[in-house]
């Protein structure tokens, strides 16, 4: 992987990758890494069994990880506990 991330950034990328409704394009927008780089990061940061489980979920027909495959009725997802996100800056409660 060409980019280096601190612990907080790495945790956020992994969290976003686990969220079904967060597309890879959102991760690329915020962190500048491609889908293949996210997969590489998940492979190195997760236990092998957790990585396999994640890949199975992402590759399943129910995953919304790709904008082009996403149901057009699904718009941007925003958690009810979260105020505003702006380029990976999460506002405090």
Backbone as a chain_set.jsonl record, in Angstrom:
{"seq": "XXXXXXXXXXXXXXXXXXXXXXXXXXXXXXXXXXXXXXXXXXXXXXXXXXXXXXXXXXXXXXXXXXXXXXXXXXXXXXXXXXXXXXXXXXXXX", "coords": {"N": [[0.857, -1.177, 0.0], [0.562, 2.204, -0.816], [-0.033, 4.556, 0.596], [0.281, 5.837, 3.901], [-1.36, 5.457, 6.965], [-2.547, 6.783, 10.073], [-3.408, 5.311, 13.272], [-6.059, 6.032, 13.961], [-7.153, 6.827, 11.482], [-6.878, 4.42, 10.055], [-8.584, 2.744, 11.569], [-11.015, 4.043, 11.031], [-11.279, 3.676, 8.258], [-11.52, 0.882, 8.149], [-13.874, 0.597, 9.622], [-15.67, 1.962, 7.918], [-15.488, 0.281, 5.708], [-16.674, -2.031, 6.695], [-19.304, -1.213, 7.013], [-22.309, -1.739, 5.41], [-23.715, 0.086, 3.809], [-21.971, 2.052, 3.091], [-20.296, 3.096, 0.377], [-17.471, 2.008, -1.631], [-16.581, 4.153, -3.073], [-17.004, 6.341, -1.397], [-15.067, 5.929, 0.533], [-12.812, 6.202, -1.052], [-13.126, 8.911, -1.739], [-12.818, 10.205, 0.757], [-10.343, 9.223, 1.741], [-8.653, 8.705, -0.368], [-7.939, 6.19, -1.422], [-8.099, 3.227, -3.395], [-10.575, 0.657, -4.196], [-9.24, -1.821, -4.332], [-7.04, -1.261, -2.731], [-8.304, -0.879, -0.285], [-9.238, -3.459, 0.144], [-6.779, -4.779, 0.356], [-5.839, -3.526, 2.707], [-7.773, -4.419, 4.543], [-7.233, -7.13, 4.457], [-4.686, -7.251, 5.638], [-5.074, -6.091, 8.155], [-7.18, -7.392, 9.484], [-8.169, -10.439, 11.191], [-7.662, -13.615, 9.587], [-10.097, -15.129, 9.379], [-12.043, -13.18, 9.881], [-11.579, -11.483, 7.738], [-12.299, -13.157, 5.581], [-15.027, -13.463, 6.121], [-15.888, -10.801, 5.817], [-15.27, -10.36, 3.067], [-16.988, -12.195, 1.917], [-19.465, -11.051, 2.577], [-19.284, -8.58, 1.212], [-19.136, -9.435, -1.425], [-21.558, -10.63, -1.745], [-24.958, -10.662, -3.0], [-26.473, -8.827, -1.61], [-24.982, -6.732, -0.727], [-24.189, -3.257, -0.626], [-21.949, -1.978, -1.477], [-20.958, -0.972, -3.853], [-21.563, 1.766, -5.855], [-22.691, 1.636, -8.422], [-24.046, -0.783, -8.432], [-25.925, -0.422, -6.562], [-29.199, -0.087, -5.173], [-31.349, 2.233, -6.653], [-33.07, 3.636, -4.996], [-31.82, 3.997, -2.624], [-30.303, 6.476, -0.952], [-27.782, 8.744, 0.208], [-26.473, 7.568, 3.224], [-26.917, 8.371, 6.586], [-26.08, 8.25, 9.877], [-28.235, 8.371, 12.705], [-27.138, 9.187, 15.079], [-25.08, 10.747, 14.422], [-23.753, 13.867, 13.617], [-22.615, 16.054, 11.498], [-20.541, 15.119, 8.766], [-17.537, 15.945, 7.39], [-15.266, 15.551, 5.095], [-13.961, 13.455, 6.585], [-13.999, 14.542, 9.131], [-15.433, 14.276, 12.051], [-18.08, 15.558, 13.848], [-18.336, 16.374, 17.313], [-20.419, 15.026, 19.94]], "CA": [[0.0, 0.0, 0.0], [1.422, 3.367, -0.961], [-0.325, 5.574, 1.609], [0.399, 5.458, 5.309], [-2.43, 6.031, 7.766], [-2.375, 6.595, 11.505], [-4.331, 4.327, 13.849], [-7.438, 6.541, 13.883], [-7.565, 6.75, 10.081], [-7.016, 2.999, 9.722], [-9.813, 2.276, 12.204], [-12.156, 4.623, 10.325], [-11.393, 3.003, 6.959], [-12.051, -0.459, 8.415], [-15.267, 0.785, 10.01], [-16.43, 2.29, 6.708], [-15.518, -0.905, 4.856], [-17.627, -2.972, 7.282], [-20.67, -0.706, 6.862], [-22.864, -2.161, 4.125], [-24.235, 1.175, 3.0], [-20.905, 2.988, 2.741], [-19.659, 2.571, -0.83], [-16.021, 2.173, -1.771], [-16.352, 5.493, -3.602], [-16.936, 7.259, -0.252], [-13.748, 5.722, 1.138], [-11.861, 6.819, -1.981], [-13.282, 10.357, -1.625], [-12.277, 10.689, 2.03], [-8.969, 8.8, 2.049], [-7.849, 8.626, -1.582], [-7.467, 4.838, -1.727], [-9.008, 2.488, -4.262], [-11.203, -0.544, -3.638], [-8.216, -2.858, -4.156], [-6.22, -0.887, -1.573], [-9.134, -1.154, 0.9], [-9.202, -4.917, 0.313], [-5.439, -5.09, 0.863], [-5.785, -3.093, 4.101], [-8.598, -5.332, 5.334], [-6.523, -8.411, 4.517], [-3.553, -7.171, 6.573], [-5.48, -5.622, 9.48], [-8.149, -8.288, 10.105], [-7.839, -11.857, 11.29], [-8.066, -14.278, 8.332], [-11.513, -15.511, 9.383], [-12.822, -11.946, 9.767], [-11.429, -11.02, 6.358], [-13.127, -14.015, 4.717], [-16.421, -13.104, 6.388], [-16.122, -9.498, 5.191], [-15.268, -10.531, 1.607], [-18.227, -12.904, 1.566], [-20.547, -10.057, 2.66], [-19.122, -7.582, 0.151], [-19.398, -10.074, -2.712], [-22.923, -11.163, -1.813], [-25.89, -9.834, -3.762], [-27.144, -7.845, -0.761], [-24.066, -5.648, -0.382], [-24.384, -1.982, -1.31], [-20.628, -1.372, -1.459], [-20.655, -0.369, -5.136], [-22.634, 2.692, -6.236], [-23.339, 1.206, -9.667], [-24.897, -1.936, -8.145], [-26.822, -0.013, -5.483], [-30.591, 0.204, -5.469], [-31.451, 3.691, -6.826], [-33.869, 4.235, -3.923], [-30.945, 4.243, -1.48], [-29.488, 7.674, -1.103], [-26.701, 8.824, 1.186], [-26.829, 7.107, 4.553], [-26.362, 9.155, 7.685], [-26.48, 7.717, 11.165], [-29.013, 9.314, 13.502], [-26.303, 9.67, 16.187], [-23.969, 11.493, 13.862], [-24.167, 15.176, 13.106], [-22.11, 16.292, 10.134], [-19.223, 14.61, 8.399], [-16.957, 16.734, 6.32], [-13.915, 15.076, 4.786], [-13.471, 12.644, 7.683], [-13.99, 15.249, 10.403], [-16.713, 13.951, 12.691], [-18.371, 16.515, 14.921], [-18.547, 15.756, 18.632], [-21.795, 15.115, 20.453]], "C": [[0.9, 1.237, 0.0], [1.187, 4.414, 0.114], [-0.157, 4.994, 3.001], [-0.691, 6.183, 6.086], [-2.116, 5.815, 9.24], [-3.46, 5.64, 12.006], [-5.789, 4.767, 13.715], [-7.962, 6.441, 12.453], [-7.78, 5.3, 9.654], [-8.297, 2.439, 10.307], [-11.047, 2.789, 11.469], [-12.354, 3.959, 8.957], [-11.987, 1.612, 7.137], [-13.527, -0.373, 8.792], [-16.136, 1.077, 8.78], [-16.546, 1.084, 5.778], [-16.519, -1.936, 5.379], [-19.072, -2.523, 7.083], [-21.187, -1.053, 5.468], [-23.245, -0.992, 3.231], [-23.2, 2.245, 2.661], [-20.181, 2.441, 1.521], [-18.15, 2.802, -0.83], [-15.687, 3.571, -2.283], [-16.254, 6.532, -2.482], [-15.578, 7.141, 0.449], [-12.684, 6.367, 0.254], [-11.924, 8.339, -1.871], [-12.611, 10.889, -0.366], [-10.795, 10.39, 2.217], [-8.067, 8.647, 0.829], [-7.278, 7.258, -1.885], [-8.546, 4.09, -2.503], [-9.614, 1.285, -3.536], [-10.153, -1.626, -3.39], [-7.299, -2.546, -2.974], [-6.985, -1.103, -0.27], [-9.101, -2.653, 1.189], [-7.852, -5.352, 0.875], [-5.31, -4.715, 2.342], [-6.586, -4.04, 4.988], [-7.892, -6.677, 5.509], [-5.398, -8.364, 5.556], [-3.977, -6.832, 7.997], [-6.429, -6.576, 10.211], [-7.572, -9.69, 10.271], [-8.306, -12.526, 9.995], [-9.554, -14.643, 8.282], [-12.424, -14.285, 9.251], [-12.749, -11.395, 8.351], [-12.311, -11.84, 5.415], [-14.604, -13.688, 4.895], [-16.776, -11.78, 5.714], [-16.198, -9.63, 3.677], [-16.539, -11.229, 1.14], [-19.411, -11.936, 1.579], [-20.486, -9.064, 1.519], [-19.483, -8.179, -1.21], [-20.805, -10.626, -2.839], [-23.827, -10.194, -2.573], [-26.551, -8.745, -2.936], [-26.259, -6.658, -0.408], [-24.33, -4.415, -1.23], [-23.053, -1.248, -1.451], [-20.242, -0.694, -2.771], [-21.825, 0.504, -5.57], [-23.386, 2.221, -7.474], [-24.29, 0.037, -9.44], [-25.981, -1.603, -7.127], [-28.234, 0.242, -5.995], [-30.747, 1.722, -5.581], [-32.282, 4.389, -5.745], [-33.015, 4.566, -2.696], [-30.119, 5.484, -1.773], [-28.398, 7.648, -0.035], [-27.205, 8.428, 2.571], [-26.169, 7.993, 5.597], [-26.939, 8.611, 8.988], [-27.217, 8.78, 11.969], [-28.2, 9.899, 14.651], [-25.176, 10.573, 15.709], [-24.456, 12.819, 13.301], [-23.639, 15.355, 11.697], [-20.747, 15.676, 9.938], [-18.73, 15.452, 7.246], [-15.51, 16.307, 6.137], [-13.266, 14.407, 5.998], [-13.33, 13.405, 8.999], [-15.371, 15.06, 11.026], [-16.932, 14.908, 13.852], [-18.659, 15.759, 16.213], [-19.995, 15.935, 19.056], [-21.915, 16.236, 21.429]], "O": [[1.885, 1.295, 0.737], [2.128, 5.102, 0.508], [-0.42, 3.816, 3.24], [-0.916, 7.377, 5.889], [-1.508, 4.815, 9.62], [-4.325, 5.216, 11.24], [-6.655, 3.955, 13.389], [-9.096, 6.014, 12.238], [-8.754, 4.99, 8.969], [-9.029, 1.728, 9.618], [-12.018, 2.052, 11.301], [-13.489, 3.712, 8.551], [-12.857, 1.203, 6.368], [-14.336, -1.179, 8.332], [-17.214, 0.501, 8.628], [-17.577, 0.886, 5.135], [-17.146, -2.641, 4.588], [-19.971, -3.359, 6.993], [-20.568, -0.699, 4.465], [-23.108, -1.08, 2.011], [-23.526, 3.238, 2.011], [-19.511, 1.413, 1.62], [-17.632, 3.668, -0.126], [-14.63, 4.114, -1.963], [-15.503, 7.5, -2.603], [-15.016, 8.139, 0.901], [-11.759, 7.005, 0.758], [-10.884, 8.998, -1.906], [-11.915, 11.904, -0.411], [-10.066, 11.202, 2.785], [-6.855, 8.479, 0.969], [-6.239, 7.157, -2.537], [-9.742, 4.295, -2.293], [-9.221, 0.946, -2.42], [-10.175, -2.28, -2.347], [-6.832, -3.459, -2.293], [-6.389, -1.469, 0.743], [-8.954, -3.067, 2.339], [-7.791, -6.197, 1.768], [-4.751, -5.471, 3.136], [-6.126, -4.421, 6.065], [-7.95, -7.283, 6.579], [-5.184, -9.339, 6.276], [-3.314, -7.239, 8.951], [-6.475, -6.566, 11.441], [-6.623, -10.076, 9.589], [-9.253, -12.05, 9.369], [-10.195, -14.478, 7.244], [-13.458, -14.347, 8.585], [-13.744, -10.896, 7.824], [-12.989, -11.282, 4.553], [-15.351, -13.643, 3.918], [-17.84, -11.654, 5.109], [-17.103, -9.068, 3.059], [-17.095, -10.893, 0.095], [-20.264, -11.99, 0.694], [-21.51, -8.735, 0.92], [-20.072, -7.499, -2.05], [-21.209, -11.047, -3.922], [-23.475, -9.029, -2.759], [-27.137, -7.822, -3.502], [-26.742, -5.677, 0.156], [-24.658, -4.522, -2.411], [-23.033, -0.02, -1.536], [-19.288, 0.084, -2.799], [-22.958, 0.03, -5.644], [-24.602, 2.395, -7.56], [-25.254, -0.118, -10.19], [-26.86, -2.424, -6.865], [-28.428, 0.726, -7.11], [-30.314, 2.438, -4.679], [-32.202, 5.609, -5.599], [-33.441, 5.33, -1.83], [-29.339, 5.524, -2.724], [-28.138, 6.6, 0.555], [-28.245, 8.906, 3.024], [-24.987, 8.321, 5.486], [-28.156, 8.532, 9.156], [-26.862, 9.958, 11.919], [-28.521, 10.977, 15.151], [-24.409, 11.099, 16.515], [-25.459, 12.872, 12.59], [-24.231, 14.806, 10.767], [-19.901, 15.705, 10.832], [-19.429, 15.642, 6.25], [-14.64, 16.662, 6.932], [-12.151, 14.757, 6.385], [-12.612, 12.957, 9.893], [-16.355, 15.634, 10.559], [-16.078, 15.05, 14.727], [-19.165, 14.637, 16.19], [-20.696, 16.844, 18.61], [-22.996, 16.47, 21.97]]}, "num_chains": 1, "name": "protein.A"}
